[in-house]
Short mmCIF file of C-alpha atoms in Angstrom, two decimals:
data_model
loop_
_atom_site.label_atom_id
_atom_site.label_comp_id
_atom_site.label_asym_id
_atom_site.label_seq_id
_atom_site.Cartn_x
_atom_site.Cartn_y
_atom_site.Cartn_z
CA UNK P 1120 0.19 0.12 0.07
CA UNK P 1121 1.35 3.11 -0.70
CA UNK P 1122 -0.61 5.58 2.01
CA UNK P 1123 -2.55 8.39 2.53
CA UNK P 1124 0.33 10.38 0.25
CA UNK P 1125 -0.44 8.40 -2.61
CA UNK P 1126 -0.15 10.53 -5.95
CA UNK P 1127 -1.58 9.29 -9.63
CA UNK P 1128 0.56 8.68 -12.60
CA UNK P 1129 1.21 11.35 -14.14
CA UNK P 1130 -0.95 11.90 -17.47
CA UNK P 1131 -0.19 10.33 -20.81
CA UNK P 1132 3.29 11.11 -22.30
CA UNK P 1133 3.86 12.93 -25.37
CA UNK P 1134 4.13 10.63 -28.42
CA UNK P 1135 7.54 12.15 -29.09
CA UNK P 1136 8.89 10.24 -25.45
CA UNK P 1137 8.85 7.30 -24.84
CA UNK P 1138 4.97 6.03 -24.48
CA UNK P 1139 3.66 4.89 -21.02
CA UNK P 1140 3.99 1.49 -20.78
CA UNK P 1141 1.02 -0.15 -19.73
CA UNK P 1142 0.47 -3.64 -21.46
CA UNK P 1143 -1.55 -6.39 -20.06
CA UNK P 1144 1.21 -9.03 -20.03
CA UNK P 1145 4.88 -9.13 -19.86
CA UNK P 1146 7.01 -7.91 -22.73
CA UNK P 1147 8.43 -10.46 -24.76
CA UNK P 1148 12.09 -11.82 -23.18
CA UNK P 1149 15.02 -10.51 -25.18
CA UNK P 1150 17.34 -12.82 -26.91
CA UNK P 1151 19.29 -14.16 -24.45
CA UNK P 1152 22.49 -14.85 -26.51
CA UNK P 1153 24.55 -13.10 -28.12
CA UNK P 1154 24.46 -12.79 -32.25
CA UNK P 1155 28.06 -13.99 -32.40
CA UNK P 1156 27.66 -16.74 -29.88
CA UNK P 1157 25.55 -20.28 -30.75
CA UNK P 1158 22.73 -20.47 -29.28
CA UNK P 1159 23.14 -22.13 -25.63
CA UNK P 1160 20.45 -25.25 -25.27
CA UNK P 1161 18.16 -25.07 -22.22
CA UNK P 1162 19.28 -25.85 -19.09
CA UNK P 1163 17.42 -28.29 -17.64
CA UNK P 1164 14.75 -27.99 -15.68
CA UNK P 1165 14.78 -29.28 -12.07
CA UNK P 1166 11.50 -31.04 -10.98
CA UNK P 1167 9.12 -29.38 -8.96
CA UNK P 1168 9.33 -30.53 -5.42
CA UNK P 1169 6.22 -32.06 -3.26
CA UNK P 1170 4.54 -29.42 -1.96
CA UNK P 1171 1.65 -29.73 0.89
CA UNK P 1172 -1.38 -29.96 -1.08
CA UNK P 1173 -3.61 -27.11 0.04
CA UNK P 1174 -0.86 -25.20 -0.68
CA UNK P 1175 0.32 -26.07 -4.42
CA UNK P 1176 -2.35 -24.34 -5.61
CA UNK P 1177 -0.05 -20.47 -4.95
CA UNK P 1178 3.10 -22.54 -6.55
CA UNK P 1179 0.94 -23.62 -9.53
CA UNK P 1180 -0.26 -19.93 -9.80
CA UNK P 1181 3.45 -18.20 -9.25
CA UNK P 1182 5.43 -21.09 -11.77
CA UNK P 1183 2.57 -19.37 -14.58
CA UNK P 1184 3.80 -16.23 -13.47
CA UNK P 1185 7.25 -16.49 -13.67
CA UNK P 1186 6.97 -18.74 -16.57
CA UNK P 1187 6.54 -16.21 -19.06
CA UNK P 1188 9.14 -13.74 -17.53
CA UNK P 1189 11.96 -16.51 -17.12
CA UNK P 1190 12.20 -18.60 -20.18
CA UNK P 1191 13.97 -22.30 -19.82
CA UNK P 1192 17.91 -21.68 -19.54
CA UNK P 1193 18.06 -18.39 -18.50
CA UNK P 1194 20.92 -16.88 -16.90
CA UNK P 1195 20.13 -14.74 -14.09
CA UNK P 1196 20.89 -12.80 -11.44
CA UNK P 1197 19.66 -12.51 -7.62
CA UNK P 1198 19.76 -9.93 -5.96
CA UNK P 1199 19.09 -9.43 -1.46
CA UNK P 1200 19.76 -12.54 0.22
CA UNK P 1201 18.68 -12.16 3.53
CA UNK P 1202 21.64 -12.31 6.54
CA UNK P 1203 18.93 -11.51 9.14
CA UNK P 1204 17.15 -13.85 11.62
CA UNK P 1205 13.62 -12.92 10.39
CA UNK P 1206 12.77 -16.91 8.92
CA UNK P 1207 10.32 -15.31 6.92
CA UNK P 1208 12.87 -13.87 4.42
CA UNK P 1209 14.89 -16.89 4.62
CA UNK P 1210 11.61 -19.33 3.52
CA UNK P 1211 11.86 -16.44 0.70
CA UNK P 1212 14.61 -17.22 -0.29
CA UNK P 1213 14.78 -20.74 -0.58
CA UNK P 1214 10.99 -20.51 -2.61
CA UNK P 1215 13.27 -18.52 -5.09
CA UNK P 1216 15.97 -20.91 -5.47
CA UNK P 1217 13.11 -23.75 -5.83
CA UNK P 1218 11.24 -21.87 -8.35
CA UNK P 1219 14.23 -20.81 -9.93
CA UNK P 1220 15.35 -24.24 -10.78
CA UNK P 1221 11.99 -26.32 -11.40
CA UNK P 1222 11.94 -23.29 -14.87
CA UNK P 1223 15.14 -24.45 -15.67
CA UNK P 1224 17.38 -21.03 -14.63
CA UNK P 1225 20.71 -20.63 -13.76
CA UNK P 1226 21.83 -18.01 -11.19
CA UNK P 1227 25.10 -16.71 -12.09
CA UNK P 1228 25.15 -13.65 -9.36
CA UNK P 1229 23.54 -13.42 -5.84
CA UNK P 1230 24.22 -10.75 -3.44
CA UNK P 1231 22.81 -9.96 -0.05
CA UNK P 1232 22.17 -5.97 1.13
CA UNK P 1233 26.19 -5.48 1.83
CA UNK P 1234 27.84 -7.06 -0.80
CA UNK P 1235 26.26 -6.02 -4.01
CA UNK P 1236 29.20 -4.57 -6.97
CA UNK P 1237 27.87 -3.80 -10.22
CA UNK P 1238 30.96 -4.79 -11.59
CA UNK P 1239 30.96 -8.06 -10.52
CA UNK P 1240 27.41 -8.51 -11.52
CA UNK P 1241 28.06 -7.73 -14.80
CA UNK P 1242 31.40 -9.69 -15.17
CA UNK P 1243 29.39 -13.05 -14.05
CA UNK P 1244 25.85 -12.02 -16.10
CA UNK P 1245 27.12 -10.27 -18.93
CA UNK P 1246 23.17 -10.04 -20.22
CA UNK P 1247 20.44 -11.62 -19.08
CA UNK P 1248 17.77 -10.89 -16.14
CA UNK P 1249 17.86 -9.39 -12.76
CA UNK P 1250 15.61 -10.58 -10.35
CA UNK P 1251 14.85 -8.72 -7.46
CA UNK P 1252 13.91 -10.33 -4.18
CA UNK P 1253 10.10 -10.93 -2.99
CA UNK P 1254 9.35 -9.61 0.55
CA UNK P 1255 7.47 -6.85 2.14
CA UNK P 1256 10.19 -4.35 1.44
CA UNK P 1257 9.26 -2.01 -1.63
CA UNK P 1258 8.63 0.88 0.05
CA UNK P 1259 10.27 3.28 2.65
CA UNK P 1260 9.68 0.76 5.73
CA UNK P 1261 12.74 -0.87 5.15
CA UNK P 1262 15.02 1.90 3.59
CA UNK P 1263 18.08 -0.47 3.36
CA UNK P 1264 16.27 -2.67 0.61
CA UNK P 1265 14.52 -0.26 -1.41
CA UNK P 1266 17.53 1.88 -2.09
CA UNK P 1267 19.54 -1.06 -2.81
CA UNK P 1268 16.50 -2.01 -5.07
CA UNK P 1269 16.27 1.32 -7.00
CA UNK P 1270 20.29 1.43 -7.50
CA UNK P 1271 20.15 -1.67 -9.29
CA UNK P 1272 17.56 -0.26 -11.64
CA UNK P 1273 20.13 2.63 -12.21
CA UNK P 1274 22.74 1.11 -12.59
CA UNK P 1275 21.29 -1.39 -15.18
CA UNK P 1276 19.06 0.43 -17.12
CA UNK P 1277 19.48 -1.98 -20.39
CA UNK P 1278 18.89 -5.26 -18.29
CA UNK P 1279 15.19 -6.95 -18.01
CA UNK P 1280 14.37 -6.64 -13.90
CA UNK P 1281 11.99 -8.40 -12.51
CA UNK P 1282 11.01 -7.47 -8.46
CA UNK P 1283 9.26 -10.68 -7.51
CA UNK P 1284 6.00 -10.67 -5.16
CA UNK P 1285 6.37 -7.74 -2.69
CA UNK P 1286 3.54 -6.05 -0.54
CA UNK P 1287 4.02 -1.89 -1.07
CA UNK P 1288 3.78 0.78 2.08
CA UNK P 1289 4.96 4.25 1.24
CA UNK P 1290 4.67 6.35 4.48
CA UNK P 1291 6.59 9.49 3.38
CA UNK P 1292 5.65 11.07 -0.04
CA UNK P 1293 9.34 12.25 -1.05
CA UNK P 1294 10.67 8.82 -0.90
CA UNK P 1295 7.39 7.60 -3.67
CA UNK P 1296 8.18 10.37 -5.81
CA UNK P 1297 12.20 9.49 -5.88
CA UNK P 1298 10.71 5.95 -6.23
CA UNK P 1299 8.48 6.62 -9.18
CA UNK P 1300 11.24 8.61 -10.73
CA UNK P 1301 13.88 5.91 -10.82
CA UNK P 1302 10.90 2.92 -11.70
CA UNK P 1303 9.68 4.95 -14.51
CA UNK P 1304 12.81 5.48 -15.99
CA UNK P 1305 13.76 1.68 -16.45
CA UNK P 1306 12.25 0.53 -19.87
CA UNK P 1307 12.21 -3.10 -19.11
CA UNK P 1308 11.47 -3.50 -15.11
CA UNK P 1309 8.01 -6.26 -14.00
CA UNK P 1310 6.41 -6.20 -10.73
CA UNK P 1311 5.34 -8.61 -9.04
CA UNK P 1312 3.21 -8.03 -6.13
CA UNK P 1313 1.56 -10.45 -3.47
CA UNK P 1314 -1.59 -9.13 -2.76
CA UNK P 1315 -4.42 -6.95 -4.55
CA UNK P 1316 -3.82 -3.51 -2.66
CA UNK P 1317 -0.34 -3.67 -3.49
CA UNK P 1318 -1.29 -3.97 -7.25
CA UNK P 1319 -3.96 -1.68 -6.94
CA UNK P 1320 -1.38 1.06 -5.64
CA UNK P 1321 1.23 0.04 -8.17
CA UNK P 1322 -1.01 0.27 -11.48
CA UNK P 1323 -1.81 3.72 -10.24
CA UNK P 1324 1.12 4.99 -9.41
CA UNK P 1325 4.42 3.18 -11.61
CA UNK P 1326 4.35 2.70 -15.20
CA UNK P 1327 6.24 -0.68 -15.34
CA UNK P 1328 3.63 -3.64 -15.87
CA UNK P 1329 2.31 -5.33 -12.54
CA UNK P 1330 1.28 -7.98 -12.01
CA UNK P 1331 -0.94 -10.59 -9.51
CA UNK P 1332 1.84 -13.52 -7.75
CA UNK P 1333 1.76 -15.31 -4.32
CA UNK P 1334 4.38 -14.97 -1.88
CA UNK P 1335 6.78 -17.07 -3.00
CA UNK P 1336 7.47 -19.08 0.73
CA UNK P 1337 5.45 -21.57 -0.50
CA UNK P 1338 7.59 -23.07 -3.23
CA UNK P 1339 9.70 -24.18 0.23
CA UNK P 1340 10.31 -27.57 -0.60
CA UNK P 1341 8.28 -29.75 1.55
CA UNK P 1342 11.71 -31.83 3.03
CA UNK P 1343 12.91 -28.37 4.22
CA UNK P 1344 10.07 -27.39 6.76
CA UNK P 1345 10.87 -29.40 9.51
CA UNK P 1346 8.77 -29.65 12.66
CA UNK P 1347 9.93 -29.76 17.02
CA UNK P 1348 8.67 -31.06 20.15
CA UNK P 1349 5.39 -30.19 21.60
CA UNK P 1350 6.15 -27.75 24.57
CA UNK P 1351 3.43 -25.53 25.09
CA UNK P 1352 -0.21 -25.78 24.16
CA UNK P 1353 -0.39 -21.76 22.37
CA UNK P 1354 2.50 -20.31 21.33
CA UNK P 1355 2.59 -16.73 19.95
CA UNK P 1356 4.63 -15.25 17.56
CA UNK P 1357 4.40 -11.56 17.85
CA UNK P 1358 6.72 -9.04 16.01
CA UNK P 1359 8.90 -6.74 18.16
CA UNK P 1360 9.80 -3.98 15.33
CA UNK P 1361 7.71 -1.30 13.48
CA UNK P 1362 5.19 -3.41 12.15
CA UNK P 1363 3.78 -4.91 15.04
CA UNK P 1364 0.06 -3.06 15.68
CA UNK P 1365 0.87 -2.93 19.62
CA UNK P 1366 3.41 -4.93 20.23
CA UNK P 1367 3.38 -8.23 22.30
CA UNK P 1368 1.53 -9.41 23.86
CA UNK P 1369 2.01 -8.63 28.03
CA UNK P 1370 4.73 -10.77 29.16
CA UNK P 1371 7.48 -13.34 26.97
CA UNK P 1372 8.66 -16.98 27.04
CA UNK P 1373 8.41 -19.04 29.84
CA UNK P 1374 7.03 -16.47 32.67
CA UNK P 1375 3.76 -16.22 30.29
CA UNK P 1376 3.22 -19.78 30.21
CA UNK P 1377 3.88 -20.25 33.71
CA UNK P 1378 0.36 -17.94 34.38
CA UNK P 1379 -1.23 -19.92 32.19
CA UNK P 1380 -0.87 -18.08 28.77
CA UNK P 1381 0.73 -18.73 25.49
CA UNK P 1382 4.11 -18.91 24.92
CA UNK P 1383 5.54 -15.15 23.60
CA UNK P 1384 8.31 -14.86 21.72
CA UNK P 1385 9.46 -13.33 18.53
CA UNK P 1386 12.34 -15.41 15.44
CA UNK P 1387 14.35 -12.22 15.30
CA UNK P 1388 15.62 -13.26 18.70
CA UNK P 1389 18.01 -15.98 18.10
CA UNK P 1390 18.58 -18.50 21.27
CA UNK P 1391 21.66 -19.43 22.40
CA UNK P 1392 21.87 -23.17 21.23
CA UNK P 1393 25.64 -23.74 21.34
CA UNK P 1394 25.63 -25.96 18.25
CA UNK P 1395 23.36 -23.92 16.03
CA UNK P 1396 25.49 -20.68 16.51
CA UNK P 1397 28.82 -22.89 15.64
CA UNK P 1398 26.56 -23.47 12.28
CA UNK P 1399 25.52 -19.89 11.85
CA UNK P 1400 29.63 -19.06 11.95
CA UNK P 1401 30.63 -21.94 9.84
CA UNK P 1402 28.19 -20.60 6.99
CA UNK P 1403 29.21 -16.85 7.56
CA UNK P 1404 33.11 -18.15 7.05
CA UNK P 1405 32.20 -19.55 3.80
CA UNK P 1406 30.01 -16.21 2.67
CA UNK P 1407 33.17 -14.16 3.73
CA UNK P 1408 35.48 -16.59 1.77
CA UNK P 1409 33.43 -16.97 -1.54
CA UNK P 1410 33.16 -12.92 -1.37
CA UNK P 1411 37.34 -12.92 -1.20
CA UNK P 1412 37.43 -14.48 -4.07
CA UNK P 1413 34.99 -12.87 -6.26
CA UNK P 1414 37.32 -9.66 -4.84
CA UNK P 1415 40.27 -11.35 -6.50
CA UNK P 1416 39.41 -11.37 -9.53
CA UNK P 1417 37.21 -14.60 -9.79
CA UNK P 1418 33.58 -13.35 -9.42
CA UNK P 1419 31.98 -16.12 -11.49
CA UNK P 1420 34.10 -19.16 -9.77
CA UNK P 1421 33.08 -17.39 -6.16
CA UNK P 1422 29.11 -17.42 -7.35
CA UNK P 1423 28.66 -21.44 -6.50
CA UNK P 1424 30.04 -21.61 -3.06
CA UNK P 1425 28.11 -18.22 -1.74
CA UNK P 1426 25.11 -19.02 -3.04
CA UNK P 1427 25.32 -22.22 -1.14
CA UNK P 1428 26.38 -20.21 1.89
CA UNK P 1429 23.18 -18.33 1.57
CA UNK P 1430 20.95 -21.56 1.17
CA UNK P 1431 22.41 -22.82 4.15
CA UNK P 1432 22.31 -19.61 6.15
CA UNK P 1433 18.26 -19.72 5.29
CA UNK P 1434 18.39 -23.63 5.59
CA UNK P 1435 18.95 -22.34 9.45
CA UNK P 1436 16.71 -20.18 9.93
CA UNK P 1437 13.76 -21.70 8.49
CA UNK P 1438 14.95 -25.09 10.71
CA UNK P 1439 14.47 -22.84 13.71
CA UNK P 1440 11.42 -20.75 12.97
CA UNK P 1441 9.37 -24.45 12.33
CA UNK P 1442 11.01 -25.71 15.68
CA UNK P 1443 9.65 -22.60 17.48
CA UNK P 1444 6.05 -22.86 15.53
CA UNK P 1445 5.58 -26.50 16.32
CA UNK P 1446 6.34 -26.38 20.27
CA UNK P 1447 2.67 -24.93 20.21
CA UNK P 1448 0.04 -27.26 19.69
CA UNK P 1449 -1.92 -23.88 18.53
CA UNK P 1450 0.10 -20.55 17.21
CA UNK P 1451 -0.70 -17.32 17.32
CA UNK P 1452 0.91 -14.49 15.16
CA UNK P 1453 0.90 -11.50 13.51
CA UNK P 1454 3.71 -12.08 10.91
CA UNK P 1455 3.02 -12.97 7.55
CA UNK P 1456 5.60 -15.82 7.09
CA UNK P 1457 4.46 -17.24 10.30
CA UNK P 1458 0.91 -17.86 8.83
CA UNK P 1459 2.12 -19.28 5.51
CA UNK P 1460 5.02 -21.78 7.66
CA UNK P 1461 1.97 -23.21 9.74
CA UNK P 1462 -0.40 -24.03 6.37
CA UNK P 1463 2.73 -25.54 5.26
CA UNK P 1464 3.54 -27.26 8.38
CA UNK P 1465 -0.06 -28.39 9.17
CA UNK P 1466 -0.63 -26.62 12.00
CA UNK P 1467 -3.65 -24.77 13.03
CA UNK P 1468 -3.30 -21.30 14.20
CA UNK P 1469 -5.15 -17.59 14.53
CA UNK P 1470 -3.52 -14.63 12.06
CA UNK P 1471 -3.96 -11.82 13.91
CA UNK P 1472 -3.57 -7.69 12.21
CA UNK P 1473 -0.49 -6.15 11.88
CA UNK P 1474 0.08 -2.25 12.15
CA UNK P 1475 0.30 -1.60 8.17
CA UNK P 1476 -2.76 -3.66 6.74
CA UNK P 1477 -0.39 -6.03 5.02
CA UNK P 1478 -1.18 -9.91 6.96
CA UNK P 1479 -4.59 -8.90 6.31
CA UNK P 1480 -4.48 -7.80 2.58
CA UNK P 1481 -2.88 -11.02 1.78
CA UNK P 1482 -5.48 -12.82 3.69
CA UNK P 1483 -8.29 -11.11 1.81
CA UNK P 1484 -6.32 -12.27 -1.34
CA UNK P 1485 -4.93 -15.76 -0.87
CA UNK P 1486 -6.58 -17.36 2.20
CA UNK P 1487 -10.02 -18.02 0.53
CA UNK P 1488 -9.05 -21.80 0.43
CA UNK P 1489 -7.58 -21.92 3.99
CA UNK P 1490 -7.89 -24.85 6.11
CA UNK P 1491 -11.12 -25.09 8.66
CA UNK P 1492 -8.39 -24.82 11.43
CA UNK P 1493 -6.79 -21.18 10.08
CA UNK P 1494 -8.60 -18.09 11.36
CA UNK P 1495 -8.31 -14.34 11.40
CA UNK P 1496 -8.52 -12.32 14.56
CA UNK P 1497 -8.81 -8.33 14.80
CA UNK P 1498 -8.03 -8.57 18.45
CA UNK P 1499 -5.46 -10.38 21.31
CA UNK P 1500 -8.74 -11.21 22.79
CA UNK P 1501 -10.64 -12.34 19.95
CA UNK P 1502 -6.96 -14.11 18.83
CA UNK P 1503 -6.96 -15.67 23.07
CA UNK P 1504 -10.72 -16.84 22.15
CA UNK P 1505 -10.03 -18.39 18.90
CA UNK P 1506 -6.18 -20.29 20.10
CA UNK P 1507 -8.26 -22.12 23.07
CA UNK P 1508 -11.15 -22.81 21.03
CA UNK P 1509 -9.09 -24.23 18.57
CA UNK P 1510 -6.94 -25.85 21.36
CA UNK P 1511 -10.67 -27.75 22.03
CA UNK P 1512 -10.58 -29.10 18.54
CA UNK P 1513 -7.31 -30.34 18.35
CA UNK P 1514 -7.71 -32.25 22.07
CA UNK P 1515 -10.24 -33.46 21.06
CA UNK P 1516 -9.39 -35.57 17.29
#
């Protein structure tokens, strides 16, 4: 959502200038082979991994959308690997990697927020599309991600750039104006939006083709979803950041549980498990070695090791998030990816409103076919009552 400061697009430009781009489908992909080179054979497709049955339609939908933008054999770049402890970002990354593999695309360059280098990208990928990681960062709530997005658009005006599914929210008119100037200047940008409100706002404000597509975390391979040991009746995954509507419920963790309430946590707080931290530190060292190799003149050779480090970090965080959620018989959350992972895990849960309406917008767009053990709540009181009712159903089963 662009908020109250949204301004409509400018009137259509004069015929002597670049026309306003509003096609109903993405532009035809550019050829990936140079005229002086023989065409490359299509890369072999990786069979799509098995998905949770009631979530498979999300994956089928996004594959249909991406198939028109990423032809088989495409060599591409993937910008925005997650380094934070937000489990949702890791789930998105793993879903993106699985989908690109299923489409026969080859990632030749990848980076995180701290390691983007336009020169290395050009060396690894002299031609081909650039994919921007999906999530909830298109706007000015998370400025670093938005500034990187705009920088890539400025650096590569001659490439196809695909923004993978995002939610949109701008709070400042100046930031929206700057983004519109950068977006509208790029001749081959496609925006994928993961809810109808974001789709409407982008079609109102930006000239780039905008398409609806579900969150890519639904494409996480099923074998990456590992449960844990049940320790609580109800767990409450509550945001502690700027997107929280009212902050977490009073009390945290076992103190709350001891009084008969839910076990409250936010997965951005990492635990003190020694083995887990050692595994994470090893993967960070792998990332550092790969970046050193790229900086010493072998960016293409460093790409596989860097992707392995990013994938390993994402798998580590995802496993932690799944353990936290499945520690309860029922979950409550205001995190969109708490909802997505609970759906994938088959965990009865309640989704609660966040501050900016992102969760509700996604719910209204995609969660019509939810299981009967998935419900919405507007308030903490309503969420508690609903969780107790779901818990009774679980106990009776």
